[in-house]
């Protein structure tokens, strides 16, 4: 993010035709796999689209890095809970990849109630020469079979298949807001508003409840769980964040039910900033461990904070994402935008963090140089290999020609979901129903 690289080049964007974009097309999660070769998106219609990175070819070296559709499948269908008379949406809330062990890929996807483990594999051969059935699958009359033959594998066009291998259901009373795969790659956790469950990836009919904050009397409920994540290296440690702006670090070695936390991170509020909206805007919408496991990043409505695991009293760094909205909280409350849940991501070396904002803006903060940049993901500048120009928002006074006034921001265009390639400067940004993939022009 120094001067010559804070503009990012668009590599490719997956744009759906605006005329046909429906509510179901809105992207609800974005996730790179562990190598960055694959990128998965989930949408409100319950579909998962997996993109694969093009391999570099000698005659087209610049094509390396383009992501093309690899597989599309319907992960979840709308359901109805007859006991509670509730419709269960098919919307994909989160996707998490498992590290690749063989030729197939595995990912977990979840809607409000059910987690599914999907296997995505390639097939380029098919068996031919069956004895008991014809090539089109019809059973043959046994009396006509006079000789036995050995079936053979014949080449066929490459086919990518997605098959649900496990379905983890009936364990959550409330809506699942996050899933996280443990570093032992044998277990994962699923989190709803009041409880966190621990699952074994091989066992679908039972899970262990490891956090339960549900009070005996629901009228005494003061906070809910908003997100949870496992430590990247220590399989016994995880964190969860709350709607009150606090983060609890728990150790599963201490007890089976982690109702008592090991560490508690919270920044006391400045009394001079206290307002009617204080509690709403302090709710944490996302929490992420750094790749090193030393730091935690949390996103609330107006800021991103970086915490050192060894210092509970206050955050190490605080970055203002869109402080110019502080004066607009009243209208944001009226149009429900104040409840938007923005995510945040680290780059591969934990030196830069990225999070979304309104008007299709997204923000990047360099932790070393303390410089930040606002970029825009929009159709207007989405020509391949176009260079993104930094944007500025002006709050009052005279507006320069390249600035945008805070009063003309479009709050219906918001970037809630972003992802960063695990090792390279490639980012994926979901803007409503469009996916943009940008990469550093120095690549």
Short mmCIF file of C-alpha atoms in Angstrom, two decimals:
data_model
loop_
_atom_site.label_atom_id
_atom_site.label_comp_id
_atom_site.label_asym_id
_atom_site.label_seq_id
_atom_site.Cartn_x
_atom_site.Cartn_y
_atom_site.Cartn_z
CA UNK A 1 0.00 0.00 0.00
CA UNK A 2 2.76 2.45 -0.78
CA UNK A 3 2.17 5.13 -3.41
CA UNK A 4 2.62 2.96 -6.46
CA UNK A 5 0.57 0.04 -5.22
CA UNK A 6 -2.37 1.46 -3.29
CA UNK A 7 -4.29 1.46 -6.54
CA UNK A 8 -5.40 -2.03 -7.34
CA UNK A 9 -5.99 -3.56 -10.71
CA UNK A 10 -9.20 -5.36 -11.46
CA UNK A 11 -8.50 -8.85 -12.59
CA UNK A 12 -11.92 -10.13 -13.26
CA UNK A 13 -15.40 -9.57 -11.99
CA UNK A 14 -18.31 -11.94 -11.90
CA UNK A 15 -21.14 -9.62 -12.88
CA UNK A 16 -24.71 -10.82 -13.11
CA UNK A 17 -27.02 -8.89 -15.41
CA UNK A 18 -28.63 -6.12 -13.35
CA UNK A 19 -31.89 -6.48 -15.22
CA UNK A 20 -32.28 -10.04 -13.96
CA UNK A 21 -30.70 -9.71 -10.52
CA UNK A 22 -33.10 -10.92 -7.86
CA UNK A 23 -32.96 -11.03 -4.07
CA UNK A 24 -31.69 -14.62 -4.39
CA UNK A 25 -28.60 -13.41 -6.30
CA UNK A 26 -27.30 -11.29 -3.42
CA UNK A 27 -23.94 -12.71 -2.29
CA UNK A 28 -23.94 -13.54 1.43
CA UNK A 29 -20.43 -14.97 1.96
CA UNK A 30 -17.03 -15.13 0.20
CA UNK A 31 -14.13 -17.43 1.09
CA UNK A 32 -10.77 -18.43 -0.45
CA UNK A 33 -9.52 -21.96 0.17
CA UNK A 34 -6.18 -22.58 1.94
CA UNK A 35 -4.09 -22.31 -1.25
CA UNK A 36 -6.08 -19.50 -2.86
CA UNK A 37 -6.62 -21.58 -6.00
CA UNK A 38 -10.36 -21.72 -5.33
CA UNK A 39 -12.80 -19.05 -4.25
CA UNK A 40 -16.33 -19.86 -3.08
CA UNK A 41 -19.33 -17.56 -2.79
CA UNK A 42 -22.71 -18.32 -1.27
CA UNK A 43 -25.87 -16.37 -1.98
CA UNK A 44 -29.34 -15.76 -0.57
CA UNK A 45 -30.79 -18.33 -2.97
CA UNK A 46 -28.86 -21.14 -1.27
CA UNK A 47 -26.38 -21.58 -4.15
CA UNK A 48 -22.63 -22.01 -3.88
CA UNK A 49 -20.47 -20.89 -6.81
CA UNK A 50 -16.84 -22.04 -6.80
CA UNK A 51 -14.29 -20.20 -8.95
CA UNK A 52 -10.94 -21.72 -9.94
CA UNK A 53 -7.81 -19.76 -10.75
CA UNK A 54 -6.49 -20.09 -14.29
CA UNK A 55 -3.13 -21.80 -14.65
CA UNK A 56 -0.42 -19.72 -16.29
CA UNK A 57 0.21 -20.53 -19.94
CA UNK A 58 3.32 -19.61 -21.91
CA UNK A 59 1.46 -17.78 -24.67
CA UNK A 60 -0.80 -15.86 -22.24
CA UNK A 61 1.25 -15.15 -19.11
CA UNK A 62 -1.03 -12.30 -18.04
CA UNK A 63 -4.02 -14.62 -17.69
CA UNK A 64 -2.59 -16.11 -14.50
CA UNK A 65 -4.84 -15.03 -11.68
CA UNK A 66 -8.14 -14.92 -13.51
CA UNK A 67 -10.85 -16.83 -11.68
CA UNK A 68 -13.42 -18.70 -13.75
CA UNK A 69 -16.52 -20.60 -12.65
CA UNK A 70 -15.50 -24.13 -11.66
CA UNK A 71 -18.65 -25.52 -10.08
CA UNK A 72 -22.13 -24.27 -9.16
CA UNK A 73 -24.50 -26.22 -6.95
CA UNK A 74 -27.59 -25.76 -4.82
CA UNK A 75 -26.38 -26.16 -1.27
CA UNK A 76 -29.53 -25.42 0.73
CA UNK A 77 -33.25 -25.40 -0.06
CA UNK A 78 -35.97 -23.41 1.73
CA UNK A 79 -37.53 -25.46 4.54
CA UNK A 80 -40.40 -25.13 6.96
CA UNK A 81 -40.24 -25.86 10.67
CA UNK A 82 -43.71 -27.23 11.40
CA UNK A 83 -43.19 -27.29 15.17
CA UNK A 84 -42.46 -23.57 15.33
CA UNK A 85 -44.40 -22.56 12.17
CA UNK A 86 -41.24 -20.90 10.88
CA UNK A 87 -39.83 -20.66 7.40
CA UNK A 88 -36.12 -21.51 7.26
CA UNK A 89 -34.34 -19.49 4.60
CA UNK A 90 -31.98 -21.15 2.16
CA UNK A 91 -29.51 -18.24 2.39
CA UNK A 92 -25.89 -19.36 2.89
CA UNK A 93 -24.58 -17.63 6.03
CA UNK A 94 -20.99 -18.88 5.93
CA UNK A 95 -18.62 -21.11 3.93
CA UNK A 96 -15.42 -22.62 5.35
CA UNK A 97 -12.93 -24.73 3.38
CA UNK A 98 -11.14 -27.78 4.74
CA UNK A 99 -7.47 -28.21 3.80
CA UNK A 100 -7.05 -30.40 0.73
CA UNK A 101 -6.01 -33.98 1.55
CA UNK A 102 -6.45 -35.60 -1.88
CA UNK A 103 -7.70 -34.75 -5.36
CA UNK A 104 -11.12 -33.69 -4.04
CA UNK A 105 -12.01 -30.46 -2.25
CA UNK A 106 -14.21 -30.23 0.84
CA UNK A 107 -16.14 -27.25 2.18
CA UNK A 108 -18.66 -26.60 4.93
CA UNK A 109 -21.65 -24.38 4.17
CA UNK A 110 -24.42 -23.36 6.53
CA UNK A 111 -27.79 -21.63 6.48
CA UNK A 112 -29.67 -20.63 9.65
CA UNK A 113 -30.12 -24.19 10.90
CA UNK A 114 -28.15 -26.82 8.98
CA UNK A 115 -24.45 -27.27 8.20
CA UNK A 116 -23.46 -29.40 5.19
CA UNK A 117 -20.09 -30.87 4.25
CA UNK A 118 -19.67 -30.88 0.46
CA UNK A 119 -17.19 -32.88 -1.59
CA UNK A 120 -16.23 -31.31 -4.93
CA UNK A 121 -14.44 -33.70 -7.26
CA UNK A 122 -13.55 -34.05 -10.94
CA UNK A 123 -14.47 -36.96 -13.22
CA UNK A 124 -12.99 -37.44 -16.68
CA UNK A 125 -13.52 -41.21 -17.14
CA UNK A 126 -16.62 -43.37 -17.17
CA UNK A 127 -16.96 -47.16 -16.95
CA UNK A 128 -18.31 -48.94 -20.03
CA UNK A 129 -19.04 -52.55 -20.86
CA UNK A 130 -21.32 -53.62 -18.02
CA UNK A 131 -22.56 -57.20 -18.10
CA UNK A 132 -25.98 -56.77 -16.49
CA UNK A 133 -27.10 -53.49 -18.07
CA UNK A 134 -26.93 -51.64 -21.39
CA UNK A 135 -24.84 -48.49 -21.95
CA UNK A 136 -27.93 -46.34 -21.28
CA UNK A 137 -28.49 -48.04 -17.91
CA UNK A 138 -31.36 -50.42 -18.70
CA UNK A 139 -31.16 -53.85 -17.06
CA UNK A 140 -30.52 -56.64 -19.60
CA UNK A 141 -32.45 -59.89 -19.73
CA UNK A 142 -30.14 -62.45 -18.01
CA UNK A 143 -31.08 -65.13 -20.57
CA UNK A 144 -29.52 -63.05 -23.38
CA UNK A 145 -26.12 -62.82 -21.66
CA UNK A 146 -23.91 -65.45 -23.28
CA UNK A 147 -20.44 -64.14 -22.44
CA UNK A 148 -18.91 -62.12 -19.65
CA UNK A 149 -16.79 -59.06 -20.37
CA UNK A 150 -14.53 -56.88 -18.27
CA UNK A 151 -15.82 -53.30 -17.92
CA UNK A 152 -13.30 -50.64 -19.01
CA UNK A 153 -12.83 -46.94 -18.20
CA UNK A 154 -13.20 -44.62 -21.19
CA UNK A 155 -12.26 -40.92 -21.28
CA UNK A 156 -15.12 -38.41 -21.17
CA UNK A 157 -15.49 -34.63 -20.94
CA UNK A 158 -14.37 -33.28 -17.58
CA UNK A 159 -17.23 -33.09 -15.14
CA UNK A 160 -17.11 -31.40 -11.73
CA UNK A 161 -19.44 -33.03 -9.20
CA UNK A 162 -20.56 -31.62 -5.85
CA UNK A 163 -21.95 -34.20 -3.41
CA UNK A 164 -23.11 -33.60 0.18
CA UNK A 165 -21.08 -36.02 2.31
CA UNK A 166 -22.43 -35.05 5.73
CA UNK A 167 -25.47 -33.11 6.95
CA UNK A 168 -25.28 -31.70 10.48
CA UNK A 169 -28.77 -30.66 11.55
CA UNK A 170 -31.21 -30.31 14.48
CA UNK A 171 -28.65 -28.87 16.89
CA UNK A 172 -29.54 -25.16 16.90
CA UNK A 173 -32.61 -23.48 18.32
CA UNK A 174 -31.48 -20.07 17.07
CA UNK A 175 -29.92 -18.90 13.80
CA UNK A 176 -26.37 -20.03 13.03
CA UNK A 177 -24.17 -16.97 12.47
CA UNK A 178 -20.74 -18.57 12.08
CA UNK A 179 -18.85 -21.83 11.64
CA UNK A 180 -15.13 -22.36 12.20
CA UNK A 181 -12.91 -25.36 11.41
CA UNK A 182 -10.45 -26.32 14.14
CA UNK A 183 -6.71 -26.57 13.47
CA UNK A 184 -6.89 -30.31 14.24
CA UNK A 185 -9.08 -30.59 11.08
CA UNK A 186 -11.19 -33.18 12.88
CA UNK A 187 -13.67 -30.87 14.58
CA UNK A 188 -15.50 -27.63 13.89
CA UNK A 189 -17.88 -25.39 15.78
CA UNK A 190 -21.17 -23.82 14.81
CA UNK A 191 -22.45 -20.75 16.64
CA UNK A 192 -25.90 -19.29 17.08
CA UNK A 193 -27.14 -16.32 19.13
CA UNK A 194 -26.92 -18.11 22.48
CA UNK A 195 -24.94 -21.31 22.05
CA UNK A 196 -21.80 -22.76 20.48
CA UNK A 197 -21.68 -26.44 19.47
CA UNK A 198 -18.60 -28.54 18.78
CA UNK A 199 -18.88 -31.22 16.08
CA UNK A 200 -16.70 -34.03 14.83
CA UNK A 201 -16.55 -33.88 11.02
CA UNK A 202 -17.31 -37.62 10.85
CA UNK A 203 -20.29 -37.65 13.23
CA UNK A 204 -23.59 -36.04 12.27
CA UNK A 205 -26.00 -37.24 14.93
CA UNK A 206 -24.47 -35.54 17.96
CA UNK A 207 -22.57 -32.43 18.94
CA UNK A 208 -21.23 -31.08 22.21
CA UNK A 209 -22.51 -27.80 23.58
CA UNK A 210 -19.40 -25.87 24.66
CA UNK A 211 -20.90 -22.40 25.34
CA UNK A 212 -24.42 -21.64 26.53
CA UNK A 213 -25.30 -18.09 27.55
CA UNK A 214 -29.07 -18.60 27.56
CA UNK A 215 -30.50 -17.30 30.86
CA UNK A 216 -33.09 -19.34 32.76
CA UNK A 217 -35.52 -16.49 32.20
CA UNK A 218 -35.35 -15.07 28.67
CA UNK A 219 -36.48 -11.68 29.94
CA UNK A 220 -33.06 -11.35 31.59
CA UNK A 221 -31.28 -11.73 28.24
CA UNK A 222 -28.86 -8.80 27.81
CA UNK A 223 -26.51 -9.92 25.02
CA UNK A 224 -26.17 -12.42 22.19
CA UNK A 225 -23.20 -14.12 20.52
CA UNK A 226 -22.41 -12.49 17.17
CA UNK A 227 -19.40 -14.49 15.87
CA UNK A 228 -16.88 -17.14 16.94
CA UNK A 229 -13.61 -18.48 15.63
CA UNK A 230 -10.99 -21.09 16.51
CA UNK A 231 -7.36 -20.11 17.08
CA UNK A 232 -5.34 -20.88 13.90
CA UNK A 233 -2.71 -23.00 15.73
CA UNK A 234 -4.02 -24.01 19.18
CA UNK A 235 -6.89 -26.48 18.82
CA UNK A 236 -8.09 -25.87 22.40
CA UNK A 237 -8.58 -22.11 22.09
CA UNK A 238 -11.41 -20.11 20.54
CA UNK A 239 -12.98 -16.67 20.85
CA UNK A 240 -16.51 -15.40 20.58
CA UNK A 241 -17.80 -11.85 20.36
CA UNK A 242 -21.00 -10.36 21.72
CA UNK A 243 -23.54 -7.70 20.88
CA UNK A 244 -22.24 -5.71 23.85
CA UNK A 245 -18.84 -5.16 22.21
CA UNK A 246 -16.87 -7.68 24.28
CA UNK A 247 -14.72 -10.64 23.22
CA UNK A 248 -14.21 -13.75 25.33
CA UNK A 249 -11.26 -16.11 24.84
CA UNK A 250 -12.03 -19.66 26.02
CA UNK A 251 -9.87 -22.72 26.63
CA UNK A 252 -11.54 -26.11 26.11
CA UNK A 253 -8.96 -27.77 28.36
CA UNK A 254 -10.29 -25.90 31.37
CA UNK A 255 -13.77 -27.46 31.36
CA UNK A 256 -16.22 -29.18 29.04
CA UNK A 257 -18.61 -26.21 29.17
CA UNK A 258 -16.68 -23.01 28.50
CA UNK A 259 -19.05 -20.70 30.35
CA UNK A 260 -16.08 -19.19 32.17
CA UNK A 261 -13.70 -17.38 29.84
CA UNK A 262 -9.91 -17.29 30.17
CA UNK A 263 -9.61 -13.73 28.89
CA UNK A 264 -12.05 -10.88 28.42
CA UNK A 265 -11.40 -8.08 25.94
CA UNK A 266 -13.47 -4.92 26.12
CA UNK A 267 -12.84 -1.24 25.65
CA UNK A 268 -14.71 0.96 28.13
CA UNK A 269 -16.80 3.58 26.34
CA UNK A 270 -15.79 7.22 26.37
CA UNK A 271 -18.59 8.91 28.38
CA UNK A 272 -18.38 12.01 26.15
CA UNK A 273 -19.42 9.89 23.12
CA UNK A 274 -22.40 8.29 24.89
CA UNK A 275 -25.63 8.41 22.91
CA UNK A 276 -28.86 6.52 22.26
CA UNK A 277 -27.03 4.50 19.58
CA UNK A 278 -23.95 3.60 21.67
CA UNK A 279 -25.03 0.06 22.41
CA UNK A 280 -26.07 -0.71 18.82
CA UNK A 281 -22.87 0.58 17.22
CA UNK A 282 -20.63 -1.17 19.77
CA UNK A 283 -22.00 -4.60 18.79
CA UNK A 284 -19.23 -6.66 17.16
CA UNK A 285 -20.20 -8.01 13.75
CA UNK A 286 -17.02 -10.01 13.00
CA UNK A 287 -13.98 -11.37 14.83
CA UNK A 288 -10.87 -12.83 13.17
CA UNK A 289 -7.58 -14.22 14.49
CA UNK A 290 -4.47 -13.06 12.65
CA UNK A 291 -2.66 -15.80 10.71
CA UNK A 292 0.09 -15.74 13.35
CA UNK A 293 -2.46 -16.25 16.12
CA UNK A 294 -1.01 -13.34 18.12
CA UNK A 295 -3.71 -10.76 17.36
CA UNK A 296 -7.47 -10.49 17.15
CA UNK A 297 -9.37 -8.16 14.86
CA UNK A 298 -12.93 -7.06 15.60
CA UNK A 299 -15.32 -4.99 13.51
CA UNK A 300 -18.10 -2.90 15.01
CA UNK A 301 -20.30 -0.43 13.16
CA UNK A 302 -17.83 2.46 12.91
CA UNK A 303 -14.39 0.98 13.64
CA UNK A 304 -11.99 -1.94 13.24
CA UNK A 305 -9.91 -2.78 16.30
CA UNK A 306 -6.80 -4.93 16.60
CA UNK A 307 -6.22 -6.58 19.98
CA UNK A 308 -3.07 -8.20 21.32
CA UNK A 309 -3.98 -11.51 23.00
CA UNK A 310 -1.66 -10.55 25.84
CA UNK A 311 -3.41 -7.23 26.58
CA UNK A 312 -7.04 -7.30 27.60
CA UNK A 313 -7.44 -3.71 28.82
CA UNK A 314 -7.63 -1.90 25.51
CA UNK A 315 -7.12 -2.50 21.77
CA UNK A 316 -3.65 -2.17 20.31
CA UNK A 317 -4.94 -0.28 17.26
CA UNK A 318 -8.24 1.37 16.36
CA UNK A 319 -9.09 2.31 12.76
CA UNK A 320 -12.01 4.58 11.89
CA UNK A 321 -13.83 3.03 8.94
CA UNK A 322 -16.44 5.73 8.24
CA UNK A 323 -16.44 8.17 11.15
CA UNK A 324 -18.28 10.70 8.96
CA UNK A 325 -21.43 8.60 9.56
CA UNK A 326 -21.46 9.48 13.27
CA UNK A 327 -23.71 12.48 12.53
CA UNK A 328 -25.99 10.30 10.36
CA UNK A 329 -26.79 7.60 12.96
CA UNK A 330 -30.38 8.79 13.31
CA UNK A 331 -31.26 8.26 9.65
CA UNK A 332 -29.20 5.04 9.54
CA UNK A 333 -31.31 3.78 12.45
CA UNK A 334 -34.53 4.68 10.64
CA UNK A 335 -33.53 2.82 7.44
CA UNK A 336 -32.17 -0.15 9.49
CA UNK A 337 -28.65 0.24 8.06
CA UNK A 338 -27.27 0.64 11.59
CA UNK A 339 -27.84 -3.13 12.02
CA UNK A 340 -25.69 -4.07 8.99
CA UNK A 341 -23.04 -6.66 9.81
CA UNK A 342 -19.73 -5.82 8.13
CA UNK A 343 -16.92 -8.38 8.00
CA UNK A 344 -13.17 -7.75 8.18
CA UNK A 345 -10.15 -9.68 6.82
CA UNK A 346 -6.36 -9.80 7.21
CA UNK A 347 -3.93 -10.01 4.33
CA UNK A 348 -1.59 -13.01 4.24
CA UNK A 349 1.15 -11.34 6.31
CA UNK A 350 -1.20 -9.67 8.85
CA UNK A 351 0.17 -6.24 7.85
CA UNK A 352 -2.94 -4.88 6.10
CA UNK A 353 -6.60 -5.18 7.07
CA UNK A 354 -9.64 -4.66 4.89
CA UNK A 355 -13.30 -4.05 5.61
CA UNK A 356 -16.35 -2.73 3.76
CA UNK A 357 -18.45 0.41 3.89
CA UNK A 358 -21.35 2.03 2.02
CA UNK A 359 -21.58 3.34 -1.56
CA UNK A 360 -19.66 0.18 -2.61
CA UNK A 361 -16.57 1.58 -0.86
CA UNK A 362 -14.11 -0.68 0.94
CA UNK A 363 -11.31 0.42 3.22
CA UNK A 364 -7.73 -0.80 3.66
CA UNK A 365 -5.46 0.06 6.59
CA UNK A 366 -1.71 -0.55 6.52
CA UNK A 367 -0.69 -1.39 10.09
CA UNK A 368 2.98 -0.52 9.52
CA UNK A 369 2.74 2.83 7.73
CA UNK A 370 -0.65 3.74 9.30
CA UNK A 371 -1.82 4.80 5.85
CA UNK A 372 -5.32 4.00 4.70
CA UNK A 373 -7.16 4.07 1.40
CA UNK A 374 -10.79 4.02 0.30
CA UNK A 375 -11.52 2.14 -2.94
CA UNK A 376 -14.74 1.59 -4.84
CA UNK A 377 -16.05 -1.60 -6.40
CA UNK A 378 -18.49 -0.59 -9.12
CA UNK A 379 -19.47 -1.52 -12.64
CA UNK A 380 -18.20 1.80 -13.97
CA UNK A 381 -14.57 1.01 -13.15
CA UNK A 382 -14.76 -2.75 -13.66
CA UNK A 383 -13.06 -2.95 -17.03
CA UNK A 384 -10.41 -5.70 -16.90
CA UNK A 385 -7.01 -4.33 -15.88
CA UNK A 386 -8.47 -0.94 -14.99
CA UNK A 387 -6.68 0.85 -12.16
CA UNK A 388 -8.73 1.76 -9.10
CA UNK A 389 -8.49 5.37 -7.97
CA UNK A 390 -8.64 6.14 -4.25
CA UNK A 391 -11.90 7.84 -3.22
CA UNK A 392 -12.48 10.51 -0.60
CA UNK A 393 -15.63 11.50 1.28
CA UNK A 394 -16.05 15.16 2.24
CA UNK A 395 -18.08 15.99 5.34
CA UNK A 396 -18.70 19.71 5.09
CA UNK A 397 -17.42 22.87 3.48
CA UNK A 398 -16.26 22.98 -0.12
CA UNK A 399 -16.16 19.74 -2.04
CA UNK A 400 -13.27 19.06 -4.39
CA UNK A 401 -14.15 17.66 -7.79
CA UNK A 402 -12.94 14.14 -7.05
CA UNK A 403 -14.60 13.94 -3.63
CA UNK A 404 -18.05 12.63 -2.84
CA UNK A 405 -20.29 14.35 -0.33
CA UNK A 406 -21.40 12.35 2.70
CA UNK A 407 -25.00 13.35 1.87
CA UNK A 408 -24.88 11.69 -1.54
CA UNK A 409 -23.63 8.26 -0.36
CA UNK A 410 -25.84 5.37 -1.45
CA UNK A 411 -26.64 3.28 1.63
CA UNK A 412 -28.29 0.54 -0.42
CA UNK A 413 -24.89 -0.28 -1.95
CA UNK A 414 -22.85 -1.86 0.79
CA UNK A 415 -19.84 -4.14 0.94
CA UNK A 416 -20.43 -6.56 3.81
CA UNK A 417 -18.37 -9.56 2.60
CA UNK A 418 -14.72 -9.56 1.51
CA UNK A 419 -11.91 -12.13 1.33
CA UNK A 420 -8.13 -11.92 0.94
CA UNK A 421 -5.98 -14.52 -0.84
CA UNK A 422 -3.93 -16.39 1.81
CA UNK A 423 -0.54 -15.54 0.30
CA UNK A 424 -0.91 -13.00 -2.53
CA UNK A 425 -2.34 -9.51 -2.92
CA UNK A 426 -5.60 -10.69 -4.45
CA UNK A 427 -8.90 -9.69 -2.90
CA UNK A 428 -12.50 -10.66 -3.53
CA UNK A 429 -15.20 -8.11 -2.80
CA UNK A 430 -18.93 -8.86 -2.87
CA UNK A 431 -21.02 -5.84 -3.81
CA UNK A 432 -24.67 -6.90 -3.54
CA UNK A 433 -25.04 -9.41 -6.42
CA UNK A 434 -21.63 -8.81 -8.05
CA UNK A 435 -18.28 -10.33 -7.16
CA UNK A 436 -15.18 -8.26 -7.91
CA UNK A 437 -11.68 -9.71 -7.88
CA UNK A 438 -8.83 -7.20 -7.67
CA UNK A 439 -5.11 -7.79 -7.63
CA UNK A 440 -2.07 -5.64 -7.02
CA UNK A 441 -0.69 -4.17 -10.21
CA UNK A 442 2.86 -5.14 -9.14
CA UNK A 443 1.85 -8.80 -9.59
#
